[in-house]
PDB file of C-alpha atoms in Angstrom:
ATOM      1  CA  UNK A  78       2.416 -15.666 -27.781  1.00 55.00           C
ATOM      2  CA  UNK A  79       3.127 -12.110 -26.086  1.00 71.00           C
ATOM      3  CA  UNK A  80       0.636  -9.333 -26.835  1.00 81.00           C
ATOM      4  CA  UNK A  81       3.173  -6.382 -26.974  1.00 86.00           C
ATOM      5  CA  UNK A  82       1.001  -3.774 -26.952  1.00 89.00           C
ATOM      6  CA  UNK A  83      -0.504  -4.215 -23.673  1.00 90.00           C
ATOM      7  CA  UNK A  84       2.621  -5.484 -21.796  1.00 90.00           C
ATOM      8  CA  UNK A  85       3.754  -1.733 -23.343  1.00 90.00           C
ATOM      9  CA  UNK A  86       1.195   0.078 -21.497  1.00 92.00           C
ATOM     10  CA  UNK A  87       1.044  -1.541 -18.744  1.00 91.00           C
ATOM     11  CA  UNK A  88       5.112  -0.535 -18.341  1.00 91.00           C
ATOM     12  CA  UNK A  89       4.228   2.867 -18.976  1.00 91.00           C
ATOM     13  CA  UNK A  90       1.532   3.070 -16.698  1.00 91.00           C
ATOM     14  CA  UNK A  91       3.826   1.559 -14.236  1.00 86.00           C
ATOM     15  CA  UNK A  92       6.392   4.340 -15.305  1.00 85.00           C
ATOM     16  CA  UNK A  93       4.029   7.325 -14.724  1.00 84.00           C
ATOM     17  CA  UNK A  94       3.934   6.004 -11.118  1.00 77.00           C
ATOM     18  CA  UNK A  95       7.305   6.011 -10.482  1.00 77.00           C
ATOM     19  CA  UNK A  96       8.001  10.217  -9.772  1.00 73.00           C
ATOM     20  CA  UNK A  97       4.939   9.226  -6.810  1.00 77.00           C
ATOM     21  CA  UNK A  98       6.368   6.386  -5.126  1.00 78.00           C
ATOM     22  CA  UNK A  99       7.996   8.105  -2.376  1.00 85.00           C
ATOM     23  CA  UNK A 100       4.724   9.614  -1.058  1.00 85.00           C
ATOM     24  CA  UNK A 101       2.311   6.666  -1.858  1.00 84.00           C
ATOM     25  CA  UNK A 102       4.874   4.911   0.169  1.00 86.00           C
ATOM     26  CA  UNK A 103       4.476   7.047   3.239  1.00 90.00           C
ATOM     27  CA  UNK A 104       0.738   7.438   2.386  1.00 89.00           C
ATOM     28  CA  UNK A 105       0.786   3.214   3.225  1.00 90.00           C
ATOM     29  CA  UNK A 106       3.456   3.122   6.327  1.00 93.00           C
ATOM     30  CA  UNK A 107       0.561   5.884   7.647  1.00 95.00           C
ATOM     31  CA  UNK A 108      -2.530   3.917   6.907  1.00 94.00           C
ATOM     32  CA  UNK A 109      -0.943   0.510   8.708  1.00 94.00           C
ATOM     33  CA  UNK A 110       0.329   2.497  11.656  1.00 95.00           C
ATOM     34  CA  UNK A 111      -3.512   4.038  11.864  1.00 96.00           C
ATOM     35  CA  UNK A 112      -5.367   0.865  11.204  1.00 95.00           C
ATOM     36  CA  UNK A 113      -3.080  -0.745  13.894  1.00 93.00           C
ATOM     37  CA  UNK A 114      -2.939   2.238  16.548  1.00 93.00           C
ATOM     38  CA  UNK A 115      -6.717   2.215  15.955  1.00 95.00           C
ATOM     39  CA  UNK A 116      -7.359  -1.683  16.509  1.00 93.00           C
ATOM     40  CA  UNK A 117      -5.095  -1.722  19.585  1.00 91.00           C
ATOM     41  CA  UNK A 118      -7.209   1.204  20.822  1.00 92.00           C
ATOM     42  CA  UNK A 119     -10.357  -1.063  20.195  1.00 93.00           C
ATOM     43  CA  UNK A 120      -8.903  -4.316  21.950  1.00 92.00           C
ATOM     44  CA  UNK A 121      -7.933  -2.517  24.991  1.00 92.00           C
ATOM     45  CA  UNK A 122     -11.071  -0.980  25.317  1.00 93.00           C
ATOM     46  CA  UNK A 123     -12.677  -4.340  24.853  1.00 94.00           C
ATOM     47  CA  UNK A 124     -10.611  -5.576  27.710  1.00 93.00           C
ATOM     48  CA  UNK A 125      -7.604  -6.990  26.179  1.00 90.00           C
ATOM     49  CA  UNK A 126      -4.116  -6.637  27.858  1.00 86.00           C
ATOM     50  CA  UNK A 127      -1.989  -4.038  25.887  1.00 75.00           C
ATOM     51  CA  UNK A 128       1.116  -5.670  24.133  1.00 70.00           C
ATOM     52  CA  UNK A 129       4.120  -3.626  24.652  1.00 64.00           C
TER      53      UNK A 129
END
């Protein structure tokens, strides 16, 4: 048994999103390249080799 009405929204809501992928996208790629420039930064300074 399929409830229609909320598999319907939740396609449109997934449809609004679509014009903002693009730049949620690079929003993401950014916060993973900060979280891992900033944990390498954190390692080395607690005396871990860098890892080229």
């Amino acid at each position: 048994m399929y409830n229609w009405v909320v598999q319907d929204a939740i396609v449109a809501f997934v449809n609004s999103l679509m014009p903002d992928f693009p730049r949620q996208e690079m929003l993401y790629q950014q916060g993973l390249t900060d979280f891992a420039t900033i944990m390498s930064n954190l390692l080395t300074s607690l005396g871990y080799p860098p890892v080229s």
